[in-house]
Coordinates of C-alpha atoms in Angstrom, one line a residue:
M1 CA -6.6 -71.4 -81.0
R2 CA -4.3 -71.7 -77.9
I3 CA -5.8 -72.5 -74.6
G4 CA -3.6 -71.5 -71.5
V5 CA -3.7 -72.9 -68.0
P6 CA -1.4 -71.1 -65.6
K7 CA -0.4 -72.3 -62.2
E8 CA -2.9 -71.1 -59.5
T9 CA -1.2 -68.4 -57.2
A10 CA -3.9 -67.7 -54.5
D11 CA -3.0 -68.9 -51.0
G12 CA -4.1 -72.5 -50.4
E13 CA -5.5 -73.0 -53.9
R14 CA -4.7 -76.6 -54.9
R15 CA -7.1 -77.0 -57.8
V16 CA -6.2 -76.8 -61.5
A17 CA -8.4 -75.5 -64.3
L18 CA -8.0 -78.4 -66.7
V19 CA -7.2 -82.1 -65.9
P20 CA -5.5 -84.4 -68.4
D21 CA -8.6 -86.1 -69.6
V22 CA -10.3 -82.8 -70.6
V23 CA -7.0 -81.6 -72.2
K24 CA -7.0 -84.8 -74.3
S25 CA -10.6 -84.0 -75.4
L26 CA -9.8 -80.4 -76.2
V27 CA -6.7 -81.0 -78.3
G28 CA -8.8 -83.7 -80.2
K29 CA -10.6 -80.7 -81.8
E30 CA -9.4 -79.1 -85.0
N31 CA -6.9 -76.3 -84.6
V32 CA -6.9 -76.4 -80.8
D33 CA -3.7 -76.3 -78.7
V34 CA -3.5 -76.5 -74.8
L35 CA -0.6 -75.0 -73.0
V36 CA -0.1 -75.9 -69.3
E37 CA 2.4 -74.3 -67.0
S38 CA 4.8 -76.7 -65.6
G39 CA 3.6 -77.7 -62.2
A40 CA 0.1 -76.4 -62.5
G41 CA -1.6 -79.7 -61.8
E42 CA 0.8 -81.1 -59.1
A43 CA -1.3 -80.3 -56.1
A44 CA -4.3 -81.9 -57.7
G45 CA -2.4 -85.2 -58.4
H46 CA -1.5 -84.4 -62.1
P47 CA 2.1 -84.3 -62.8
D48 CA 3.5 -82.6 -66.1
S49 CA 4.0 -86.0 -67.7
Q50 CA 0.2 -86.7 -67.6
Y51 CA -0.5 -83.4 -69.4
A52 CA 2.2 -84.2 -72.0
E53 CA 0.7 -87.7 -72.6
A54 CA -2.6 -86.0 -73.1
G55 CA -1.3 -83.8 -75.8
A56 CA -0.7 -80.6 -73.9
D57 CA 2.5 -78.5 -74.4
V58 CA 4.0 -78.1 -70.9
V59 CA 5.6 -74.6 -70.8
E60 CA 6.8 -71.9 -68.5
G61 CA 4.1 -69.6 -66.9
E62 CA 4.4 -66.5 -69.0
V63 CA 3.7 -68.5 -72.2
T64 CA 0.3 -69.6 -70.9
W65 CA -0.7 -66.0 -70.1
G66 CA -0.2 -65.3 -73.9
A67 CA -2.8 -67.8 -75.1
D68 CA -6.0 -66.9 -76.8
V69 CA -8.1 -68.1 -73.9
V70 CA -6.7 -68.2 -70.4
L71 CA -8.4 -70.6 -67.9
R72 CA -8.1 -70.2 -64.2
V73 CA -9.8 -71.5 -60.9
A74 CA -9.3 -68.3 -58.9
A75 CA -9.3 -64.8 -60.0
P76 CA -6.0 -63.4 -61.1
S77 CA -4.1 -60.7 -59.2
A78 CA -3.7 -57.2 -60.5
A79 CA -0.2 -58.1 -61.8
E80 CA -1.6 -61.1 -63.6
I81 CA -4.3 -59.1 -65.2
G82 CA -1.5 -56.8 -66.4
R83 CA -0.2 -59.6 -68.6
L84 CA -3.5 -59.8 -70.5
S85 CA -4.5 -57.9 -73.6
S86 CA -7.6 -56.8 -75.4
S87 CA -7.4 -59.8 -77.8
Q88 CA -7.7 -62.4 -75.0
V89 CA -10.4 -64.2 -73.2
L90 CA -10.2 -65.1 -69.5
I91 CA -12.5 -67.6 -67.7
A92 CA -12.3 -68.0 -63.9
H93 CA -14.0 -67.5 -60.6
L94 CA -14.0 -63.6 -60.6
S95 CA -16.3 -62.8 -57.7
P96 CA -18.0 -60.2 -60.0
W97 CA -20.6 -59.1 -57.6
T98 CA -18.1 -57.9 -55.0
A99 CA -14.7 -57.5 -56.6
A100 CA -15.1 -54.1 -58.3
E101 CA -11.2 -53.7 -58.6
T102 CA -11.1 -56.9 -60.6
N103 CA -13.9 -55.9 -62.8
N104 CA -12.4 -52.5 -63.5
A105 CA -8.9 -53.8 -64.1
L106 CA -10.2 -56.4 -66.7
A107 CA -12.3 -53.7 -68.5
Q108 CA -9.3 -51.3 -68.6
A109 CA -7.2 -54.1 -70.1
G110 CA -9.9 -54.7 -72.7
V111 CA -10.1 -58.4 -71.8
T112 CA -13.2 -60.4 -72.7
S113 CA -13.8 -62.1 -69.3
F114 CA -16.3 -64.7 -68.2
A115 CA -17.2 -65.4 -64.5
M116 CA -18.1 -69.0 -63.6
E117 CA -20.2 -67.6 -60.8
A118 CA -22.4 -65.8 -63.5
I119 CA -23.4 -69.0 -65.3
P120 CA -27.2 -68.9 -65.2
R121 CA -29.1 -71.5 -63.3
T122 CA -31.0 -72.9 -66.2
T123 CA -31.3 -76.5 -67.4
R124 CA -29.2 -75.9 -70.5
A125 CA -26.5 -74.3 -68.3
Q126 CA -26.3 -77.1 -65.7
A127 CA -23.3 -78.8 -67.2
M128 CA -21.2 -75.5 -66.9
D129 CA -22.5 -74.6 -63.5
A130 CA -19.3 -74.6 -61.4
L131 CA -21.0 -73.0 -58.4
S132 CA -23.0 -76.2 -58.0
S133 CA -20.2 -78.6 -58.7
Q134 CA -17.9 -77.0 -56.2
A135 CA -20.6 -76.5 -53.7
A136 CA -21.4 -80.2 -53.6
A137 CA -17.8 -80.8 -52.8
A138 CA -17.9 -78.2 -50.0
G139 CA -20.9 -79.8 -48.5
Y140 CA -19.3 -83.2 -48.6
A141 CA -15.9 -82.0 -47.1
A142 CA -17.7 -79.9 -44.4
T143 CA -19.5 -83.0 -43.1
L144 CA -16.3 -85.0 -43.0
M145 CA -14.7 -82.1 -41.2
G146 CA -17.5 -82.1 -38.6
A147 CA -17.1 -85.8 -38.0
R148 CA -13.4 -85.4 -37.4
E149 CA -13.6 -82.3 -35.2
S150 CA -16.4 -83.8 -33.1
G151 CA -14.5 -87.1 -32.4
R152 CA -17.8 -88.9 -32.4
F153 CA -19.2 -92.0 -34.1
F154 CA -21.6 -90.7 -36.8
G155 CA -23.2 -94.2 -37.0
M156 CA -24.5 -96.2 -34.0
M157 CA -21.8 -98.4 -32.7
T158 CA -22.8 -101.6 -30.8
T159 CA -20.0 -103.5 -28.9
A160 CA -19.6 -105.8 -26.0
A161 CA -19.0 -102.9 -23.9
G162 CA -22.3 -101.2 -24.8
T163 CA -24.0 -99.3 -27.5
V164 CA -23.0 -95.7 -28.6
P165 CA -26.0 -93.9 -30.2
P166 CA -25.6 -92.1 -33.6
A167 CA -24.5 -88.5 -33.8
K168 CA -27.2 -86.0 -34.3
V169 CA -26.4 -83.6 -37.1
L170 CA -28.2 -80.4 -38.2
V171 CA -27.6 -78.9 -41.6
L172 CA -28.7 -75.3 -42.2
G173 CA -29.4 -74.3 -45.8
A174 CA -30.5 -76.8 -48.4
G175 CA -28.9 -75.6 -51.5
V176 CA -26.4 -77.8 -53.3
A177 CA -23.9 -77.8 -50.5
G178 CA -26.5 -78.4 -47.8
L179 CA -28.2 -81.3 -49.6
Q180 CA -24.9 -82.9 -50.1
A181 CA -24.1 -82.4 -46.5
V182 CA -27.5 -84.0 -45.5
A183 CA -26.8 -87.0 -47.9
T184 CA -23.3 -87.5 -46.5
A185 CA -24.3 -87.2 -42.9
K186 CA -27.0 -89.8 -43.5
L187 CA -24.6 -92.0 -45.3
L188 CA -22.3 -91.9 -42.3
G189 CA -25.2 -93.1 -40.2
S190 CA -26.1 -90.0 -38.2
V191 CA -29.6 -88.7 -37.4
V192 CA -29.9 -85.8 -39.7
T193 CA -32.2 -82.7 -39.5
G194 CA -32.2 -80.2 -42.4
F195 CA -33.4 -76.6 -42.4
D196 CA -34.2 -74.1 -45.2
I197 CA -36.6 -71.2 -45.4
R198 CA -37.7 -72.4 -48.8
R199 CA -40.5 -74.9 -48.5
A200 CA -39.6 -76.6 -51.7
A201 CA -36.5 -77.7 -50.0
W202 CA -38.2 -79.6 -47.3
E203 CA -39.1 -82.5 -49.6
Q204 CA -35.5 -82.6 -50.9
I205 CA -34.2 -83.0 -47.4
A206 CA -36.6 -85.7 -46.6
S207 CA -35.7 -87.5 -49.9
L208 CA -32.1 -87.8 -48.7
G209 CA -33.2 -89.4 -45.3
G210 CA -33.1 -86.1 -43.3
R211 CA -35.9 -84.7 -41.2
P212 CA -37.0 -81.3 -42.3
L213 CA -37.0 -78.6 -39.6
E214 CA -40.4 -77.1 -40.6
L215 CA -40.9 -73.6 -39.4
D216 CA -44.5 -73.1 -40.4
F217 CA -44.6 -69.5 -39.0
I218 CA -42.3 -68.2 -41.7
P219 CA -43.8 -67.7 -45.2
D220 CA -42.2 -69.5 -48.1
A221 CA -39.0 -67.5 -48.9
E222 CA -38.2 -68.8 -52.4
G223 CA -36.5 -65.9 -54.2
E224 CA -34.8 -65.1 -57.5
G225 CA -32.7 -67.8 -59.2
G226 CA -33.9 -70.5 -56.7
Y227 CA -32.1 -68.8 -53.8
A228 CA -33.8 -67.6 -50.6
R229 CA -35.0 -64.0 -50.5
P230 CA -33.8 -61.9 -47.7
L231 CA -36.0 -62.1 -44.6
T232 CA -37.3 -59.3 -42.6
E233 CA -35.8 -58.5 -39.2
E234 CA -38.8 -59.9 -37.4
E235 CA -38.6 -63.1 -39.5
N236 CA -34.7 -63.3 -38.9
A237 CA -35.3 -63.1 -35.1
Q238 CA -38.0 -65.9 -35.2
V239 CA -35.7 -68.2 -37.3
R240 CA -32.7 -67.5 -35.0
D241 CA -34.8 -68.4 -31.9
A242 CA -36.1 -71.7 -33.4
I243 CA -32.6 -72.7 -34.6
G244 CA -31.0 -71.9 -31.2
E245 CA -33.6 -74.1 -29.5
N246 CA -32.9 -76.9 -31.9
A247 CA -29.1 -76.4 -31.8
A248 CA -28.9 -77.4 -28.2
K249 CA -29.8 -80.9 -29.2
Q250 CA -27.1 -81.4 -31.8
D251 CA -23.7 -82.9 -31.9
V252 CA -22.6 -81.4 -35.2
I253 CA -24.1 -78.4 -37.1
V254 CA -23.1 -77.8 -40.7
T255 CA -24.2 -74.3 -41.9
T256 CA -24.3 -73.6 -45.7
A257 CA -26.8 -70.8 -46.2
A258 CA -25.4 -68.2 -48.7
I259 CA -26.6 -66.0 -51.5
P260 CA -23.9 -65.0 -54.1
G261 CA -22.9 -61.4 -53.8
R262 CA -24.4 -60.9 -50.4
P263 CA -23.2 -61.4 -46.8
A264 CA -24.2 -64.8 -45.4
P265 CA -27.4 -64.6 -43.3
L266 CA -26.8 -64.8 -39.5
L267 CA -28.6 -68.0 -38.2
I268 CA -26.7 -69.0 -35.0
T269 CA -26.2 -66.4 -32.4
A270 CA -23.4 -66.4 -29.7
D271 CA -26.1 -67.3 -27.1
A272 CA -27.2 -70.2 -29.1
V273 CA -23.6 -71.5 -29.3
R274 CA -23.3 -71.2 -25.5
G275 CA -26.4 -73.2 -25.2
M276 CA -24.9 -76.2 -27.0
Q277 CA -23.3 -79.2 -25.3
P278 CA -19.6 -78.9 -24.7
G279 CA -17.8 -81.0 -27.4
S280 CA -20.3 -80.0 -30.1
V281 CA -19.0 -78.6 -33.4
I282 CA -20.2 -76.1 -35.9
V283 CA -18.6 -76.1 -39.4
D284 CA -19.6 -72.9 -41.2
V285 CA -19.3 -73.4 -44.9
A286 CA -20.3 -69.7 -45.3
A287 CA -17.3 -68.4 -43.3
E288 CA -15.7 -66.4 -46.2
T289 CA -18.9 -64.4 -46.8
G290 CA -19.3 -63.5 -43.0
G291 CA -20.5 -66.8 -41.6
N292 CA -24.0 -68.1 -40.6
C293 CA -22.7 -68.2 -36.9
E294 CA -22.0 -65.0 -35.1
L295 CA -18.8 -66.5 -33.7
T296 CA -17.4 -67.7 -37.0
R297 CA -13.9 -66.4 -37.9
A298 CA -12.8 -67.3 -41.5
G299 CA -9.7 -69.5 -41.5
E300 CA -10.0 -70.1 -37.7
T301 CA -11.5 -72.4 -35.1
V302 CA -13.1 -70.5 -32.2
V303 CA -13.8 -72.3 -29.0
E304 CA -16.7 -71.0 -26.9
N305 CA -17.9 -72.9 -23.8
G306 CA -16.4 -76.1 -25.1
V307 CA -18.1 -75.7 -28.6
R308 CA -15.8 -75.6 -31.6
V309 CA -16.8 -73.2 -34.3
V310 CA -14.8 -74.0 -37.5
G311 CA -14.6 -71.4 -40.3
P312 CA -12.9 -73.2 -43.2
R313 CA -11.7 -71.3 -46.3
N314 CA -12.1 -72.7 -49.8
L315 CA -13.3 -76.1 -48.9
P316 CA -13.4 -77.4 -52.6
S317 CA -9.6 -77.0 -52.5
E318 CA -9.4 -79.5 -49.7
M319 CA -10.4 -82.2 -52.2
P320 CA -8.4 -81.0 -55.2
A321 CA -8.5 -84.1 -57.4
P322 CA -12.3 -84.5 -57.7
T323 CA -13.0 -80.8 -57.6
S324 CA -10.5 -80.1 -60.5
Q325 CA -12.2 -82.8 -62.5
L326 CA -15.6 -81.4 -62.0
Y327 CA -14.5 -77.8 -62.7
A328 CA -12.5 -78.9 -65.8
K329 CA -15.7 -80.5 -67.2
N330 CA -17.6 -77.3 -66.4
L331 CA -15.1 -75.3 -68.4
E332 CA -15.0 -77.8 -71.3
N333 CA -18.8 -77.5 -71.7
L334 CA -18.5 -73.6 -71.7
L335 CA -15.7 -73.7 -74.2
G336 CA -18.0 -75.8 -76.5
L337 CA -20.1 -72.6 -76.8
L338 CA -17.0 -70.4 -77.6
I339 CA -14.9 -72.7 -79.9
G340 CA -16.2 -73.1 -83.5
E341 CA -15.8 -76.4 -85.3
D342 CA -12.7 -75.0 -87.1
G343 CA -11.1 -74.1 -83.8
T344 CA -11.8 -70.4 -84.1
L345 CA -13.2 -68.2 -81.2
K346 CA -16.8 -67.2 -81.4
V347 CA -18.3 -64.9 -78.7
D348 CA -22.1 -65.0 -79.5
F349 CA -23.9 -62.6 -77.2
E350 CA -27.2 -63.8 -78.6
D351 CA -26.5 -67.0 -76.5
D352 CA -28.1 -66.5 -73.1
I353 CA -25.3 -68.3 -71.3
I354 CA -22.6 -66.3 -72.9
A355 CA -24.4 -63.1 -72.4
A356 CA -25.0 -63.8 -68.7
A357 CA -21.5 -65.1 -67.9
C358 CA -19.6 -62.3 -69.7
I359 CA -18.3 -59.6 -67.2
T360 CA -16.0 -57.4 -69.5
H361 CA -15.8 -57.0 -73.2
G362 CA -14.5 -54.2 -75.5
G363 CA -13.1 -52.1 -72.6
E364 CA -16.5 -52.1 -70.6
I365 CA -18.1 -53.8 -67.8
K366 CA -20.8 -55.6 -69.8
N367 CA -22.6 -57.3 -67.0
E368 CA -25.1 -54.9 -65.5
R369 CA -25.0 -56.4 -61.9
A370 CA -21.3 -56.3 -61.9
A371 CA -21.3 -52.7 -63.2
K372 CA -23.2 -51.7 -60.1

């Protein structure tokens, strides 16, 4: 079997699908070859020489697209999908719940495709869960961005000239990204408050040193797959009012509330931003899906009444070395279900992980949610 790793072509994407250590592990299997496009890992700190030393064949780009299994970080373009055939497997982030054109193009090409976003949230699938590994990096990076943009000491600073109190940080959403943001802000010495409408998350926030913002007037909102359920309009209004009141006390807010395949919930209104102290910062991790703040603009920084609202795109790519390492390991674990001991490809739809992650196969959109 030949595994191909083309260079990423999406704007700003610095990650690579496989790192040299994982390449070495894969080529150690019987009858498995890895083809890496020249320059594919440079932005993540991995020159061609490291891949060659690990046992990969460093080749030109079109060669990698002819491999039996093609591994990507971001979804391929329409032109790149045109390079694939019905005998090939593609594994990548495919945005299957929103990218109908990509789903249809892959089905028409007859490609067997797997979306890393569709890996089920089960104990057995944890080692393949790229959404979680990349979200943790996003929460970490967002907190550092907030510290940099605010220009404040996160921890208390005592000097002969006086004492500067610690920064006050509010994290909205206590999924993987939010909990990592809480942990990072606490590690930097700030006073951290965390919020989530799922009551199970309150204990998790507290375990990391944060103070849960407990809104007892909202019923528990645990939904399918561990994500929060959509709130009613009345509940949303109550939550926004409570968050707006709390936001006025904060130096930095990191928002991470998101549900895959749906627009990000609005948590911070424009009026709430105007009620914050000048110099405060909001870093909206959910910017690419609409943002948790009404003023967020993806890829931009908006200044309103002295408050900076930062809408970063693709935060995991801001830290390409560790995020590529984590993603490559997710892929290696998934490939363990697809590659037989003799190096042959086996797509077993009786396996719950394979069945859930497969988006297209045999010329059809196989995943029911993606088909809708």
